[in-house]
Coordinates of C-alpha atoms (C1' of nucleotides) in Angstrom, one line a residue:
Chain A
M1 CA 20.6 6.8 18.8
A2 CA 22.9 8.9 17.0
V3 CA 25.7 6.0 17.0
G4 CA 23.2 4.5 14.3
F5 CA 23.7 7.8 12.7
R6 CA 27.7 8.0 12.8
R7 CA 27.7 4.4 11.6
S8 CA 25.4 4.7 8.9
G9 CA 27.2 7.6 7.3
L10 CA 23.9 9.8 7.4
R11 CA 24.3 13.1 8.3
A12 CA 22.6 13.8 11.7
T13 CA 20.5 16.9 10.6
P14 CA 17.8 17.9 13.1
Q15 CA 15.0 17.0 11.4
R16 CA 16.3 13.4 10.8
L17 CA 17.3 13.4 14.7
A18 CA 13.5 15.1 15.0
V19 CA 11.9 12.0 12.9
M20 CA 13.9 9.3 14.7
E21 CA 13.0 10.8 18.2
Y22 CA 9.4 10.7 17.3
V23 CA 9.4 7.4 15.7
A24 CA 11.0 5.7 18.3
H25 CA 9.0 7.4 21.2
H26 CA 5.8 7.8 20.2
P27 CA 2.8 5.4 19.3
V28 CA 4.3 2.8 17.5
H29 CA 3.7 2.5 13.6
A30 CA 3.5 6.1 13.1
T31 CA 2.7 7.2 9.5
A32 CA 4.8 9.3 7.7
D33 CA 1.9 11.8 8.1
Q34 CA 1.5 11.5 11.8
V35 CA 5.4 12.1 11.6
Y36 CA 4.9 14.8 9.4
R37 CA 2.2 16.5 11.9
A38 CA 4.5 16.1 15.1
I39 CA 7.2 17.4 13.2
N40 CA 5.3 20.5 11.9
R41 CA 4.2 21.4 15.3
R42 CA 7.6 21.9 16.9
D43 CA 9.2 23.2 13.6
P44 CA 6.3 25.1 11.6
R45 CA 9.0 24.9 8.3
A46 CA 9.5 21.5 8.5
S47 CA 8.2 20.1 5.1
R48 CA 6.4 16.9 4.0
A49 CA 8.9 16.2 1.3
T50 CA 12.1 16.3 3.7
V51 CA 10.0 14.0 6.3
Y52 CA 9.4 11.7 3.5
N53 CA 13.0 12.1 2.9
C54 CA 14.1 11.5 6.4
L55 CA 11.8 8.4 7.1
H56 CA 13.6 6.7 3.4
A57 CA 17.0 7.5 4.7
L58 CA 16.3 6.2 7.8
V59 CA 14.8 3.0 6.5
K60 CA 17.8 2.6 4.4
A61 CA 20.1 3.0 7.0
G62 CA 19.1 0.3 8.5
L63 CA 17.3 2.2 11.8
L64 CA 13.8 2.5 10.9
R65 CA 11.6 -0.3 9.7
Q66 CA 8.7 0.8 7.1
V67 CA 5.6 -1.8 6.9
M68 CA 2.6 -2.0 4.7
L69 CA -0.2 -3.1 7.0
D70 CA -3.0 -2.5 5.7
G71 CA -3.1 -1.0 2.3
Q72 CA -3.3 2.9 3.0
A73 CA -0.3 4.5 4.4
A74 CA 3.2 3.1 5.1
R75 CA 3.7 2.9 8.8
F76 CA 7.2 3.1 10.1
D77 CA 8.7 1.0 13.2
A78 CA 12.0 2.1 15.3
N79 CA 11.8 -1.6 16.6
I80 CA 14.3 -3.3 14.2
G81 CA 14.2 -6.5 16.4
Q82 CA 12.7 -9.6 14.8
H83 CA 8.8 -9.6 15.5
H84 CA 5.6 -9.8 13.8
H85 CA 2.6 -7.1 13.6
F86 CA -0.9 -7.4 14.4
V87 CA -3.9 -5.7 12.8
C88 CA -7.3 -5.1 14.2
G89 CA -9.8 -5.3 11.3
R90 CA -12.1 -3.2 13.3
C91 CA -10.4 -0.5 14.7
G92 CA -7.2 -0.4 12.5
A93 CA -4.9 -0.8 15.4
V94 CA -1.5 -2.5 15.2
E95 CA 0.1 -4.0 17.8
D96 CA 3.5 -6.0 18.1
I97 CA 3.9 -9.6 18.3
A98 CA 6.8 -11.6 19.4
P99 CA 8.4 -13.7 17.2
M100 CA 6.5 -17.1 17.2
K101 CA 7.9 -20.3 18.6
A102 CA 9.1 -22.2 15.6
P103 CA 9.0 -20.0 13.0
G104 CA 10.3 -22.8 10.6
F105 CA 12.9 -21.3 9.2
V106 CA 15.2 -18.3 9.6
A107 CA 15.9 -15.7 7.2
P108 CA 18.5 -14.6 5.8
A109 CA 18.4 -18.2 4.1
I110 CA 18.3 -19.9 0.5
L111 CA 14.8 -20.8 -0.4
D112 CA 14.7 -23.2 -3.6
G113 CA 17.2 -20.9 -5.5
R114 CA 16.1 -17.6 -3.8
Y115 CA 17.8 -15.7 -1.4
V116 CA 15.3 -14.9 1.3
A117 CA 16.9 -11.3 3.4
D118 CA 13.8 -11.9 5.8
Y119 CA 10.6 -12.1 6.0
E120 CA 7.2 -10.7 7.6
V121 CA 4.5 -11.8 9.5
I122 CA 1.1 -9.8 9.6
L123 CA -1.6 -11.3 11.5
H124 CA -5.0 -10.1 10.7
G125 CA -7.8 -10.1 13.0
V126 CA -9.7 -8.4 16.0
C127 CA -7.9 -7.2 19.1
E128 CA -8.4 -7.4 22.6
S129 CA -10.8 -4.5 23.1
C130 CA -12.3 -4.6 20.3
R131 CA -13.5 -8.0 21.0
A132 CA -14.6 -7.1 24.8
R133 CA -17.0 -4.6 22.9
E134 CA -18.7 -6.9 20.5
Q135 CA -19.1 -9.5 23.4
R136 CA -20.4 -6.9 26.0
R137 CA -23.0 -5.8 22.6
N138 CA -24.2 -9.3 21.8
K139 CA -25.2 -10.1 25.1
Chain B
M1 CA -15.8 -21.4 -11.3
A2 CA -19.4 -20.6 -11.3
V3 CA -20.2 -22.3 -8.1
G4 CA -18.2 -20.0 -6.1
F5 CA -20.6 -17.5 -7.3
R6 CA -23.9 -18.9 -6.8
R7 CA -22.5 -20.2 -3.4
S8 CA -21.6 -16.3 -2.3
G9 CA -25.1 -15.1 -3.6
L10 CA -23.0 -13.0 -5.6
R11 CA -24.6 -12.7 -8.9
A12 CA -22.3 -13.8 -12.1
T13 CA -22.2 -11.0 -14.4
P14 CA -20.2 -10.8 -17.7
Q15 CA -17.5 -8.5 -16.1
R16 CA -17.1 -10.3 -12.6
L17 CA -16.6 -13.6 -14.6
A18 CA -13.9 -11.7 -16.7
V19 CA -12.2 -10.8 -13.8
M20 CA -12.3 -13.6 -12.5
E21 CA -11.2 -15.7 -15.3
Y22 CA -8.3 -13.2 -15.7
V23 CA -7.1 -13.2 -12.2
A24 CA -7.2 -17.1 -12.1
H25 CA -5.4 -17.5 -15.2
H26 CA -2.8 -15.3 -16.1
P27 CA 0.1 -13.6 -14.2
V28 CA -0.4 -14.7 -10.9
H29 CA -1.0 -11.5 -8.5
A30 CA -2.3 -9.3 -11.3
T31 CA -2.6 -5.7 -10.0
A32 CA -6.0 -4.1 -10.4
D33 CA -4.6 -2.3 -13.4
Q34 CA -3.6 -5.2 -15.0
V35 CA -6.9 -6.4 -14.6
Y36 CA -8.6 -3.1 -15.7
R37 CA -6.2 -3.2 -18.9
A38 CA -7.0 -6.8 -19.8
I39 CA -10.9 -6.7 -19.2
N40 CA -11.0 -3.1 -21.2
R41 CA -8.8 -4.7 -24.4
R42 CA -11.8 -7.4 -24.8
D43 CA -14.6 -4.9 -23.8
P44 CA -13.5 -1.3 -24.5
R45 CA -16.5 -0.2 -22.7
A46 CA -15.5 -2.1 -19.1
S47 CA -14.5 0.7 -16.8
R48 CA -12.2 1.1 -13.8
A49 CA -14.7 1.4 -11.7
T50 CA -16.1 -1.9 -12.1
V51 CA -13.0 -3.5 -12.1
Y52 CA -12.5 -2.5 -8.9
N53 CA -16.0 -3.1 -7.5
C54 CA -15.7 -6.4 -9.0
L55 CA -12.4 -7.6 -7.2
H56 CA -13.6 -6.2 -4.0
A57 CA -16.7 -8.0 -4.6
L58 CA -15.0 -11.2 -4.8
V59 CA -12.3 -10.6 -2.3
K60 CA -15.2 -10.1 0.0
A61 CA -17.1 -13.1 -1.5
G62 CA -13.8 -15.4 -0.5
L63 CA -13.0 -16.0 -4.0
L64 CA -10.2 -13.6 -4.3
R65 CA -7.4 -12.9 -2.0
Q66 CA -5.9 -9.4 -1.9
V67 CA -2.2 -8.8 -0.7
M68 CA -0.4 -5.5 -0.5
L69 CA 3.1 -6.7 -1.2
D70 CA 5.2 -3.6 -2.4
G71 CA 3.2 -0.8 -0.8
Q72 CA 2.2 0.7 -4.5
A73 CA -0.8 -1.5 -6.0
A74 CA -2.9 -4.2 -4.3
R75 CA -2.6 -7.6 -5.9
F76 CA -5.1 -10.2 -6.3
D77 CA -4.5 -13.9 -6.1
A78 CA -7.1 -16.4 -7.0
N79 CA -5.0 -18.9 -5.1
I80 CA -7.5 -19.2 -1.8
G81 CA -5.5 -22.2 -0.4
Q82 CA -2.9 -21.5 2.6
H83 CA 0.4 -20.1 1.1
H84 CA 3.1 -17.3 1.3
H85 CA 4.7 -14.9 -1.1
F86 CA 7.7 -13.9 -1.9
V87 CA 8.8 -10.5 -3.5
C88 CA 12.0 -9.8 -5.2
G89 CA 13.8 -6.8 -4.4
R90 CA 15.2 -6.4 -7.6
C91 CA 12.5 -6.9 -10.2
G92 CA 9.6 -7.2 -8.4
A93 CA 8.3 -10.4 -9.2
V94 CA 5.7 -12.1 -7.1
E95 CA 6.2 -16.0 -6.6
D96 CA 3.8 -18.0 -4.4
I97 CA 5.7 -20.1 -1.5
A98 CA 4.4 -23.1 -0.1
P99 CA 3.4 -23.0 3.2
M100 CA 6.2 -23.4 5.6
K101 CA 6.6 -26.7 7.9
A102 CA 6.0 -25.7 11.5
P103 CA 4.3 -22.6 11.1
G104 CA 4.2 -22.1 14.9
F105 CA 0.6 -21.8 14.5
V106 CA -2.8 -22.3 13.0
A107 CA -5.2 -19.4 12.4
P108 CA -8.0 -19.0 13.3
A109 CA -6.9 -18.9 17.2
I110 CA -6.7 -16.6 20.5
L111 CA -3.9 -15.0 21.1
D112 CA -3.0 -13.1 24.2
G113 CA -6.9 -12.2 24.0
R114 CA -6.8 -11.4 20.3
Y115 CA -8.8 -12.9 17.9
V116 CA -6.6 -13.9 14.7
A117 CA -8.2 -15.1 11.8
D118 CA -5.6 -15.1 9.8
Y119 CA -1.9 -14.2 9.0
E120 CA 0.4 -13.8 6.2
V121 CA 3.9 -14.6 5.5
I122 CA 6.1 -12.1 2.9
L123 CA 9.6 -13.3 2.5
H124 CA 11.6 -10.4 0.7
G125 CA 14.8 -11.1 -1.0
V126 CA 16.3 -12.1 -4.5
C127 CA 14.4 -14.0 -6.4
E128 CA 16.3 -16.7 -8.8
S129 CA 16.7 -15.3 -12.2
C130 CA 17.9 -12.0 -10.5
R131 CA 20.5 -13.6 -8.6
A132 CA 21.7 -15.8 -11.4
R133 CA 22.2 -12.6 -13.4
E134 CA 24.3 -10.9 -10.8
Q135 CA 26.6 -13.7 -10.3
R136 CA 27.1 -13.7 -13.9
R137 CA 27.8 -10.0 -13.7
N138 CA 30.3 -10.2 -10.8
K139 CA 32.5 -13.1 -12.2
Chain C
dG1 C1' -40.7 -2.0 -9.8
dT2 C1' -37.1 -2.4 -6.9
dC3 C1' -32.0 -3.6 -6.5
dC4 C1' -27.8 -4.2 -7.8
dC5 C1' -24.8 -3.7 -11.2
dT6 C1' -22.2 -0.7 -14.5
dG7 C1' -19.9 3.3 -17.1
dC8 C1' -17.8 8.1 -16.4
dA9 C1' -15.7 11.7 -14.5
dA10 C1' -14.0 13.7 -10.9
dA11 C1' -12.3 13.8 -6.7
dC12 C1' -8.9 11.9 -2.6
dG13 C1' -5.0 10.3 -0.1
dG14 C1' -0.3 9.0 0.1
dT15 C1' 3.5 10.0 -1.9
dT16 C1' 7.0 11.6 -5.6
dT17 C1' 9.4 15.1 -7.9
dG18 C1' 11.2 19.2 -9.9
dC19 C1' 13.6 23.1 -8.6
dA20 C1' 15.6 27.2 -5.9
dC21 C1' 17.9 27.4 -2.1
dC22 C1' 21.4 27.1 1.7
dC23 C1' 24.3 25.3 4.9
dG24 C1' 28.7 22.4 6.2
dG25 C1' 32.9 21.0 4.5
Chain D
dC1 C1' 32.6 26.1 -4.1
dC2 C1' 30.7 21.6 -4.1
dG3 C1' 27.4 18.4 -3.0
dG4 C1' 24.3 16.8 0.2
dG5 C1' 20.1 18.4 3.1
dT6 C1' 15.8 21.4 2.9
dG7 C1' 11.3 24.0 1.6
dC8 C1' 7.5 24.6 -1.3
dA9 C1' 4.1 23.6 -4.7
dA10 C1' 2.7 20.8 -8.6
dA11 C1' 2.3 16.2 -10.2
dC12 C1' 1.4 11.1 -9.9
dC13 C1' -0.8 7.1 -9.1
dG14 C1' -4.1 3.8 -7.2
dT15 C1' -7.9 4.3 -5.6
dT16 C1' -12.9 5.4 -4.5
dT17 C1' -16.8 8.3 -4.8
dG18 C1' -21.0 10.3 -7.2
dC19 C1' -24.5 10.0 -10.1
dA20 C1' -26.9 8.6 -14.1
dG21 C1' -28.4 5.2 -16.7
dG22 C1' -29.7 0.0 -17.6
dG23 C1' -30.8 -4.8 -16.8
dA24 C1' -32.3 -9.0 -14.0
dC25 C1' -35.1 -10.7 -10.9

DNA sequence: GTCCCTGCAAACGGTTTGCACCCGG
DNA sequence: CCGGGTGCAAACCGTTTGCAGGGAC
């Protein structure tokens, strides 16, 4: 993991390592607040501002991906590879979706004069468990 | 336009008509604040709460689409048809993109047990005019 | 009369900022 | 020293909510 820090010229401070480690190993798509609370539990001196700072630094360094999925809070994803996101409209759960076959085009590319660096696909619907629950109820 | 109101059972109040009309005819992807300011200019009594109210009612009625493109403010789109969005990372401009060929799949659908009602595609990059400006500068 | 809609102001939640401090190079 | 990184609190901004009217049916 530290290799990323070295490559990006970021100083690997304890806080940054902690943030990176949490996002990488914990509930995928953690919000900044979740990260803050986790960090703060282990080191009560860690502040919100620092967590936001670290998250943004890591995003800028390309070690994390930031996605706005529900219009509420930004979510951070240690999975840098090409994939999409599914958001359950009932419970708010977020799940990774394998890149779809035949995505139509591959970024980066030029599209009608625009430079398209990348793209994200967000699917909205009802997750498996919510679906099961609702079918049980409708029986 | 009023036909949509009738169909959806929404009362066509002056405020709602004004909101609908603004979003339909003005800078695509207006933010709630832009809408509020425009409405308020013509009718200084119109309040923020009402604008938000109208926007949400119209979204729920399916007459507008709400998209979170930049993590700042929600944007509202009178274009209901299938299309995607491009966000310029330089100037923040939002542009409509025709649905891509070979989207890979068509919603609604069932995907690994999930019900996928719809999906949105957001492209990030540099718009044509920003690109031109930067090329000029680098010459 | 009832219910939906409106207007106002205050609250809220996520995020950012200003500033002082500290630590490593 | 100098500069980046941190901690704290206050500000900020988009949005939501509570509540008191008011109009349409």
